[in-house]
JSON list of C-alpha atoms and ligand atoms in Angstrom, two decimals:
[
{"chain": "A", "resi": 170, "resn": "MET", "atom": "CA", "xyz": [9.68, -27.31, 123.24]},
{"chain": "A", "resi": 171, "resn": "PRO", "atom": "CA", "xyz": [12.60, -26.71, 125.66]},
{"chain": "A", "resi": 172, "resn": "SER", "atom": "CA", "xyz": [11.45, -26.73, 129.35]},
{"chain": "A", "resi": 173, "resn": "GLY", "atom": "CA", "xyz": [11.24, -23.57, 131.38]},
{"chain": "A", "resi": 174, "resn": "ARG", "atom": "CA", "xyz": [14.22, -24.79, 133.39]},
{"chain": "A", "resi": 175, "resn": "THR", "atom": "CA", "xyz": [16.32, -25.07, 130.17]},
{"chain": "A", "resi": 176, "resn": "HIS", "atom": "CA", "xyz": [15.41, -21.60, 129.12]},
{"chain": "A", "resi": 177, "resn": "LEU", "atom": "CA", "xyz": [16.24, -20.29, 132.58]},
{"chain": "A", "resi": 178, "resn": "ARG", "atom": "CA", "xyz": [19.65, -21.99, 132.63]},
{"chain": "A", "resi": 179, "resn": "ILE", "atom": "CA", "xyz": [20.58, -20.58, 129.22]},
{"chain": "A", "resi": 180, "resn": "GLU", "atom": "CA", "xyz": [19.46, -17.08, 130.19]},
{"chain": "A", "resi": 181, "resn": "ILE", "atom": "CA", "xyz": [21.34, -17.20, 133.53]},
{"chain": "A", "resi": 182, "resn": "VAL", "atom": "CA", "xyz": [24.63, -18.38, 131.78]},
{"chain": "A", "resi": 183, "resn": "LEU", "atom": "CA", "xyz": [24.32, -15.63, 129.27]},
{"chain": "A", "resi": 184, "resn": "LEU", "atom": "CA", "xyz": [23.56, -12.99, 131.97]},
{"chain": "A", "resi": 185, "resn": "GLY", "atom": "CA", "xyz": [27.14, -13.56, 133.07]},
{"chain": "A", "resi": 186, "resn": "LEU", "atom": "CA", "xyz": [28.29, -12.70, 129.54]},
{"chain": "A", "resi": 187, "resn": "TRP", "atom": "CA", "xyz": [26.09, -9.63, 129.38]},
{"chain": "A", "resi": 188, "resn": "ILE", "atom": "CA", "xyz": [27.41, -8.40, 132.69]},
{"chain": "A", "resi": 189, "resn": "GLY", "atom": "CA", "xyz": [30.90, -8.79, 131.28]},
{"chain": "A", "resi": 190, "resn": "VAL", "atom": "CA", "xyz": [29.86, -6.72, 128.25]},
{"chain": "A", "resi": 191, "resn": "GLY", "atom": "CA", "xyz": [28.31, -4.14, 130.63]},
{"chain": "A", "resi": 192, "resn": "VAL", "atom": "CA", "xyz": [31.54, -3.85, 132.63]},
{"chain": "A", "resi": 193, "resn": "LEU", "atom": "CA", "xyz": [33.49, -3.34, 129.38]},
{"chain": "A", "resi": 194, "resn": "CYS", "atom": "CA", "xyz": [30.98, -0.62, 128.37]},
{"chain": "A", "resi": 195, "resn": "ALA", "atom": "CA", "xyz": [31.29, 1.02, 131.75]},
{"chain": "A", "resi": 196, "resn": "TRP", "atom": "CA", "xyz": [35.08, 0.88, 131.49]},
{"chain": "A", "resi": 197, "resn": "GLN", "atom": "CA", "xyz": [34.80, 2.69, 128.16]},
{"chain": "A", "resi": 198, "resn": "GLY", "atom": "CA", "xyz": [32.48, 5.21, 129.74]},
{"chain": "A", "resi": 199, "resn": "TRP", "atom": "CA", "xyz": [29.50, 4.36, 127.51]},
{"chain": "A", "resi": 200, "resn": "VAL", "atom": "CA", "xyz": [27.23, 3.40, 130.45]},
{"chain": "A", "resi": 201, "resn": "GLY", "atom": "CA", "xyz": [27.30, 4.04, 134.21]},
{"chain": "A", "resi": 202, "resn": "THR", "atom": "CA", "xyz": [26.99, 1.50, 137.00]},
{"chain": "A", "resi": 203, "resn": "ASP", "atom": "CA", "xyz": [23.39, 2.58, 137.47]},
{"chain": "A", "resi": 204, "resn": "GLY", "atom": "CA", "xyz": [22.77, 1.61, 133.83]},
{"chain": "A", "resi": 205, "resn": "ILE", "atom": "CA", "xyz": [24.27, -1.85, 134.44]},
{"chain": "A", "resi": 206, "resn": "ALA", "atom": "CA", "xyz": [22.12, -2.18, 137.59]},
{"chain": "A", "resi": 207, "resn": "ALA", "atom": "CA", "xyz": [18.97, -1.18, 135.68]},
{"chain": "A", "resi": 208, "resn": "PHE", "atom": "CA", "xyz": [19.86, -3.74, 132.94]},
{"chain": "A", "resi": 209, "resn": "VAL", "atom": "CA", "xyz": [20.46, -6.63, 135.47]},
{"chain": "A", "resi": 210, "resn": "ALA", "atom": "CA", "xyz": [17.26, -5.84, 137.35]},
{"chain": "A", "resi": 211, "resn": "ALA", "atom": "CA", "xyz": [15.17, -5.62, 134.15]},
{"chain": "A", "resi": 212, "resn": "TYR", "atom": "CA", "xyz": [16.86, -8.79, 132.73]},
{"chain": "A", "resi": 213, "resn": "ALA", "atom": "CA", "xyz": [16.15, -10.78, 135.92]},
{"chain": "A", "resi": 214, "resn": "PHE", "atom": "CA", "xyz": [12.59, -9.51, 136.03]},
{"chain": "A", "resi": 215, "resn": "SER", "atom": "CA", "xyz": [11.97, -10.43, 132.38]},
{"chain": "A", "resi": 216, "resn": "MET", "atom": "CA", "xyz": [13.81, -13.79, 132.66]},
{"chain": "A", "resi": 217, "resn": "LEU", "atom": "CA", "xyz": [11.76, -14.88, 135.65]},
{"chain": "A", "resi": 218, "resn": "LEU", "atom": "CA", "xyz": [8.43, -13.16, 135.12]},
{"chain": "A", "resi": 219, "resn": "LEU", "atom": "CA", "xyz": [7.94, -12.04, 131.49]},
{"chain": "A", "resi": 220, "resn": "SER", "atom": "CA", "xyz": [8.59, -15.27, 129.54]},
{"chain": "A", "resi": 221, "resn": "PRO", "atom": "CA", "xyz": [6.99, -15.70, 126.15]},
{"chain": "A", "resi": 222, "resn": "ASP", "atom": "CA", "xyz": [5.47, -18.87, 127.56]},
{"chain": "A", "resi": 223, "resn": "LEU", "atom": "CA", "xyz": [3.01, -16.70, 129.55]},
{"chain": "A", "resi": 224, "resn": "ASP", "atom": "CA", "xyz": [0.83, -17.57, 126.53]},
{"chain": "A", "resi": 225, "resn": "LEU", "atom": "CA", "xyz": [0.36, -20.95, 128.23]},
{"chain": "A", "resi": 226, "resn": "ALA", "atom": "CA", "xyz": [-2.25, -21.43, 130.96]},
{"chain": "A", "resi": 227, "resn": "MET", "atom": "CA", "xyz": [0.51, -23.03, 133.10]},
{"chain": "A", "resi": 228, "resn": "SER", "atom": "CA", "xyz": [4.12, -22.07, 132.74]},
{"chain": "A", "resi": 229, "resn": "ASP", "atom": "CA", "xyz": [7.07, -21.52, 135.12]},
{"chain": "A", "resi": 230, "resn": "SER", "atom": "CA", "xyz": [6.78, -17.74, 134.67]},
{"chain": "A", "resi": 231, "resn": "TYR", "atom": "CA", "xyz": [2.99, -17.95, 135.35]},
{"chain": "A", "resi": 232, "resn": "ARG", "atom": "CA", "xyz": [3.67, -19.90, 138.61]},
{"chain": "A", "resi": 233, "resn": "ARG", "atom": "CA", "xyz": [6.36, -17.42, 139.72]},
{"chain": "A", "resi": 234, "resn": "TRP", "atom": "CA", "xyz": [3.76, -14.69, 139.84]},
{"chain": "A", "resi": 235, "resn": "GLY", "atom": "CA", "xyz": [2.43, -16.50, 142.93]},
{"chain": "A", "resi": 236, "resn": "PRO", "atom": "CA", "xyz": [-0.82, -15.05, 144.26]},
{"chain": "A", "resi": 237, "resn": "LEU", "atom": "CA", "xyz": [-0.88, -12.56, 141.42]},
{"chain": "A", "resi": 238, "resn": "ARG", "atom": "CA", "xyz": [-0.67, -15.19, 138.64]},
{"chain": "A", "resi": 239, "resn": "TRP", "atom": "CA", "xyz": [-4.35, -14.78, 137.85]},
{"chain": "A", "resi": 240, "resn": "LEU", "atom": "CA", "xyz": [-3.39, -11.40, 136.31]},
{"chain": "A", "resi": 241, "resn": "TRP", "atom": "CA", "xyz": [-1.94, -13.43, 133.32]},
{"chain": "A", "resi": 242, "resn": "VAL", "atom": "CA", "xyz": [-5.08, -15.50, 132.66]},
{"chain": "A", "resi": 243, "resn": "PRO", "atom": "CA", "xyz": [-6.39, -12.89, 130.16]},
{"chain": "A", "resi": 244, "resn": "TYR", "atom": "CA", "xyz": [-3.01, -12.74, 128.42]},
{"chain": "A", "resi": 245, "resn": "ALA", "atom": "CA", "xyz": [-2.89, -16.57, 128.05]},
{"chain": "A", "resi": 246, "resn": "ALA", "atom": "CA", "xyz": [-6.45, -16.55, 126.73]},
{"chain": "A", "resi": 247, "resn": "ALA", "atom": "CA", "xyz": [-5.73, -13.80, 124.21]},
{"chain": "A", "resi": 248, "resn": "PHE", "atom": "CA", "xyz": [-2.46, -15.17, 122.73]},
{"chain": "A", "resi": 249, "resn": "ARG", "atom": "CA", "xyz": [-2.10, -18.63, 121.17]},
{"chain": "A", "resi": 250, "resn": "HIS", "atom": "CA", "xyz": [1.08, -20.44, 122.14]},
{"chain": "A", "resi": 251, "resn": "ARG", "atom": "CA", "xyz": [4.05, -19.59, 119.94]},
{"chain": "A", "resi": 252, "resn": "ARG", "atom": "CA", "xyz": [2.23, -17.04, 117.83]},
{"chain": "A", "resi": 253, "resn": "VAL", "atom": "CA", "xyz": [2.41, -13.28, 118.35]},
{"chain": "A", "resi": 254, "resn": "SER", "atom": "CA", "xyz": [3.67, -13.75, 121.91]},
{"chain": "A", "resi": 255, "resn": "HIS", "atom": "CA", "xyz": [6.75, -15.47, 120.45]},
{"chain": "A", "resi": 256, "resn": "HIS", "atom": "CA", "xyz": [7.39, -12.81, 117.77]},
{"chain": "A", "resi": 257, "resn": "PRO", "atom": "CA", "xyz": [10.86, -11.24, 118.38]},
{"chain": "A", "resi": 258, "resn": "LEU", "atom": "CA", "xyz": [9.49, -7.67, 118.22]},
{"chain": "A", "resi": 259, "resn": "PHE", "atom": "CA", "xyz": [5.75, -7.77, 118.98]},
{"chain": "A", "resi": 260, "resn": "GLY", "atom": "CA", "xyz": [5.98, -10.52, 121.71]},
{"chain": "A", "resi": 261, "resn": "PRO", "atom": "CA", "xyz": [7.94, -8.57, 124.23]},
{"chain": "A", "resi": 262, "resn": "ILE", "atom": "CA", "xyz": [5.97, -5.39, 123.40]},
{"chain": "A", "resi": 263, "resn": "THR", "atom": "CA", "xyz": [2.71, -7.15, 124.24]},
{"chain": "A", "resi": 264, "resn": "ARG", "atom": "CA", "xyz": [4.01, -8.29, 127.69]},
{"chain": "A", "resi": 265, "resn": "ILE", "atom": "CA", "xyz": [5.76, -4.98, 128.55]},
{"chain": "A", "resi": 266, "resn": "ALA", "atom": "CA", "xyz": [2.59, -3.13, 127.59]},
{"chain": "A", "resi": 267, "resn": "TYR", "atom": "CA", "xyz": [0.46, -5.57, 129.56]},
{"chain": "A", "resi": 268, "resn": "VAL", "atom": "CA", "xyz": [2.67, -5.19, 132.70]},
{"chain": "A", "resi": 269, "resn": "GLY", "atom": "CA", "xyz": [2.64, -1.41, 132.20]},
{"chain": "A", "resi": 270, "resn": "LEU", "atom": "CA", "xyz": [-1.11, -1.39, 132.00]},
{"chain": "A", "resi": 271, "resn": "LEU", "atom": "CA", "xyz": [-1.35, -3.50, 135.21]},
{"chain": "A", "resi": 272, "resn": "ALA", "atom": "CA", "xyz": [1.07, -1.20, 137.01]},
{"chain": "A", "resi": 273, "resn": "LEU", "atom": "CA", "xyz": [-0.89, 1.89, 135.87]},
{"chain": "A", "resi": 274, "resn": "VAL", "atom": "CA", "xyz": [-4.19, 0.39, 137.09]},
{"chain": "A", "resi": 275, "resn": "GLY", "atom": "CA", "xyz": [-2.53, -0.56, 140.39]},
{"chain": "A", "resi": 276, "resn": "LEU", "atom": "CA", "xyz": [-1.14, 3.02, 140.74]},
{"chain": "A", "resi": 277, "resn": "LEU", "atom": "CA", "xyz": [-4.48, 4.58, 139.97]},
{"chain": "A", "resi": 278, "resn": "VAL", "atom": "CA", "xyz": [-6.21, 2.35, 142.49]},
{"chain": "A", "resi": 279, "resn": "TYR", "atom": "CA", "xyz": [-3.52, 3.23, 145.09]},
{"chain": "A", "resi": 280, "resn": "LEU", "atom": "CA", "xyz": [-3.83, 6.94, 144.48]},
{"chain": "A", "resi": 281, "resn": "GLY", "atom": "CA", "xyz": [-7.64, 6.74, 144.57]},
{"chain": "A", "resi": 282, "resn": "VAL", "atom": "CA", "xyz": [-7.66, 4.84, 147.89]},
{"chain": "A", "resi": 283, "resn": "SER", "atom": "CA", "xyz": [-4.82, 6.87, 149.55]},
{"chain": "A", "resi": 284, "resn": "ARG", "atom": "CA", "xyz": [-6.07, 10.19, 148.07]},
{"chain": "A", "resi": 285, "resn": "ARG", "atom": "CA", "xyz": [-2.46, 11.18, 147.35]},
{"chain": "A", "resi": 286, "resn": "ALA", "atom": "CA", "xyz": [-1.24, 13.30, 144.41]},
{"chain": "A", "resi": 287, "resn": "ALA", "atom": "CA", "xyz": [0.35, 11.45, 141.51]},
{"chain": "A", "resi": 288, "resn": "PRO", "atom": "CA", "xyz": [4.18, 11.39, 141.86]},
{"chain": "A", "resi": 289, "resn": "GLU", "atom": "CA", "xyz": [6.23, 13.29, 139.40]},
{"chain": "A", "resi": 290, "resn": "LEU", "atom": "CA", "xyz": [8.24, 10.97, 137.11]},
{"chain": "A", "resi": 291, "resn": "SER", "atom": "CA", "xyz": [11.61, 11.95, 135.65]},
{"chain": "A", "resi": 292, "resn": "LEU", "atom": "CA", "xyz": [13.00, 9.28, 133.45]},
{"chain": "A", "resi": 293, "resn": "ARG", "atom": "CA", "xyz": [16.60, 9.29, 132.29]},
{"chain": "A", "resi": 294, "resn": "PRO", "atom": "CA", "xyz": [16.83, 8.21, 128.61]},
{"chain": "A", "resi": 295, "resn": "ASP", "atom": "CA", "xyz": [19.96, 6.15, 129.19]},
{"chain": "A", "resi": 296, "resn": "LEU", "atom": "CA", "xyz": [18.31, 4.12, 132.02]},
{"chain": "A", "resi": 297, "resn": "VAL", "atom": "CA", "xyz": [15.17, 3.70, 129.98]},
{"chain": "A", "resi": 298, "resn": "ILE", "atom": "CA", "xyz": [17.22, 2.23, 127.15]},
{"chain": "A", "resi": 299, "resn": "THR", "atom": "CA", "xyz": [19.24, -0.16, 129.33]},
{"chain": "A", "resi": 300, "resn": "THR", "atom": "CA", "xyz": [16.02, -1.21, 131.07]},
{"chain": "A", "resi": 301, "resn": "LEU", "atom": "CA", "xyz": [14.34, -1.98, 127.70]},
{"chain": "A", "resi": 302, "resn": "ILE", "atom": "CA", "xyz": [17.40, -3.90, 126.55]},
{"chain": "A", "resi": 303, "resn": "GLY", "atom": "CA", "xyz": [17.27, -5.88, 129.84]},
{"chain": "A", "resi": 304, "resn": "LEU", "atom": "CA", "xyz": [13.57, -6.61, 129.33]},
{"chain": "A", "resi": 305, "resn": "TYR", "atom": "CA", "xyz": [14.01, -7.57, 125.71]},
{"chain": "A", "resi": 306, "resn": "LEU", "atom": "CA", "xyz": [17.08, -9.83, 125.83]},
{"chain": "A", "resi": 307, "resn": "PRO", "atom": "CA", "xyz": [15.74, -12.81, 127.75]},
{"chain": "A", "resi": 308, "resn": "ASN", "atom": "CA", "xyz": [12.68, -12.79, 125.45]},
{"chain": "A", "resi": 309, "resn": "LEU", "atom": "CA", "xyz": [14.80, -12.80, 122.31]},
{"chain": "A", "resi": 310, "resn": "LEU", "atom": "CA", "xyz": [16.91, -15.67, 123.79]},
{"chain": "A", "resi": 311, "resn": "HIS", "atom": "CA", "xyz": [13.82, -17.65, 124.58]},
{"chain": "A", "resi": 312, "resn": "ILE", "atom": "CA", "xyz": [12.43, -17.21, 121.11]},
{"chain": "A", "resi": 313, "resn": "ALA", "atom": "CA", "xyz": [15.75, -18.02, 119.51]},
{"chain": "A", "resi": 314, "resn": "VAL", "atom": "CA", "xyz": [16.10, -21.22, 121.58]},
{"chain": "A", "resi": 315, "resn": "ASP", "atom": "CA", "xyz": [12.49, -22.24, 120.69]},
{"chain": "A", "resi": 316, "resn": "GLY", "atom": "CA", "xyz": [13.22, -21.67, 117.02]},
{"chain": "A", "resi": 317, "resn": "LEU", "atom": "CA", "xyz": [16.58, -23.55, 117.03]},
{"chain": "A", "resi": 318, "resn": "GLN", "atom": "CA", "xyz": [14.87, -26.45, 118.89]},
{"chain": "A", "resi": 319, "resn": "SER", "atom": "CA", "xyz": [12.10, -26.56, 116.20]},
{"chain": "A", "resi": 320, "resn": "ILE", "atom": "CA", "xyz": [14.77, -26.59, 113.45]},
{"chain": "A", "resi": 321, "resn": "TRP", "atom": "CA", "xyz": [16.60, -29.39, 115.21]},
{"chain": "A", "resi": 322, "resn": "VAL", "atom": "CA", "xyz": [13.43, -31.47, 115.56]},
{"chain": "A", "resi": 323, "resn": "ARG", "atom": "CA", "xyz": [12.58, -31.02, 111.84]},
{"chain": "A", "resi": 324, "resn": "PHE", "atom": "CA", "xyz": [16.13, -31.91, 110.90]},
{"chain": "A", "resi": 325, "resn": "ARG", "atom": "CA", "xyz": [16.18, -35.06, 113.10]},
{"chain": "A", "resi": 326, "resn": "SER", "atom": "CA", "xyz": [12.83, -36.22, 111.67]},
{"chain": "A", "resi": 327, "resn": "ARG", "atom": "CA", "xyz": [14.28, -36.18, 108.14]},
{"chain": "A", "resi": 328, "resn": "LEU", "atom": "CA", "xyz": [17.18, -38.49, 109.12]},
{"chain": "B", "resi": 509, "resn": "LIG", "atom": "ZN1", "xyz": [8.41, -20.61, 124.26]}
]
C-alpha cells in the first residue's frame, strides 16, 4: 500500500495540472474564478481530510483531524480497509455523507444552544458541481494509485 505521504505528493502534483485545466476552462468562459476557488478548496479539504484510508484506525487523514479525529472512529469501525471505502463511486459518497451528517449535527447543536434561526441556504448549481468534483478527484486518484500498486505487486510476484 502506498504511504499517505506518497498519495499526498501525487495529489499535490496533479492539483497543479487541475488548476491549469481550470484556468483554461475559465479562459473559455465555462467556469468562473469562484468555481475554480471552490474546486481548489474542496480538493485540498478532500486531499488532506477525506482520504479513503479513513477506514484505518490510524492514517494521516485521521491524524490531521487533530482533536476532532475521534469523529472518524465509527467510520473506521464500520468500513473494512480497501472495501466499500475504496470503491470509486460509493467510497467518496460515504465520506461526503458522513461529513455532511457531522456538519448537520454540529449546526443543529449550535442553533439549539444559541437559539438562533436556521440560516437560509442558496446554493449555486455550478459551485456545487465544482465542489463535488474537487471532493471526488483526490479520492479517485487515491483509489487508482492503490489499484495500480496492487497490480504492480502481483506482476512482480510472478517474475
Ligand atoms: Zn488506500
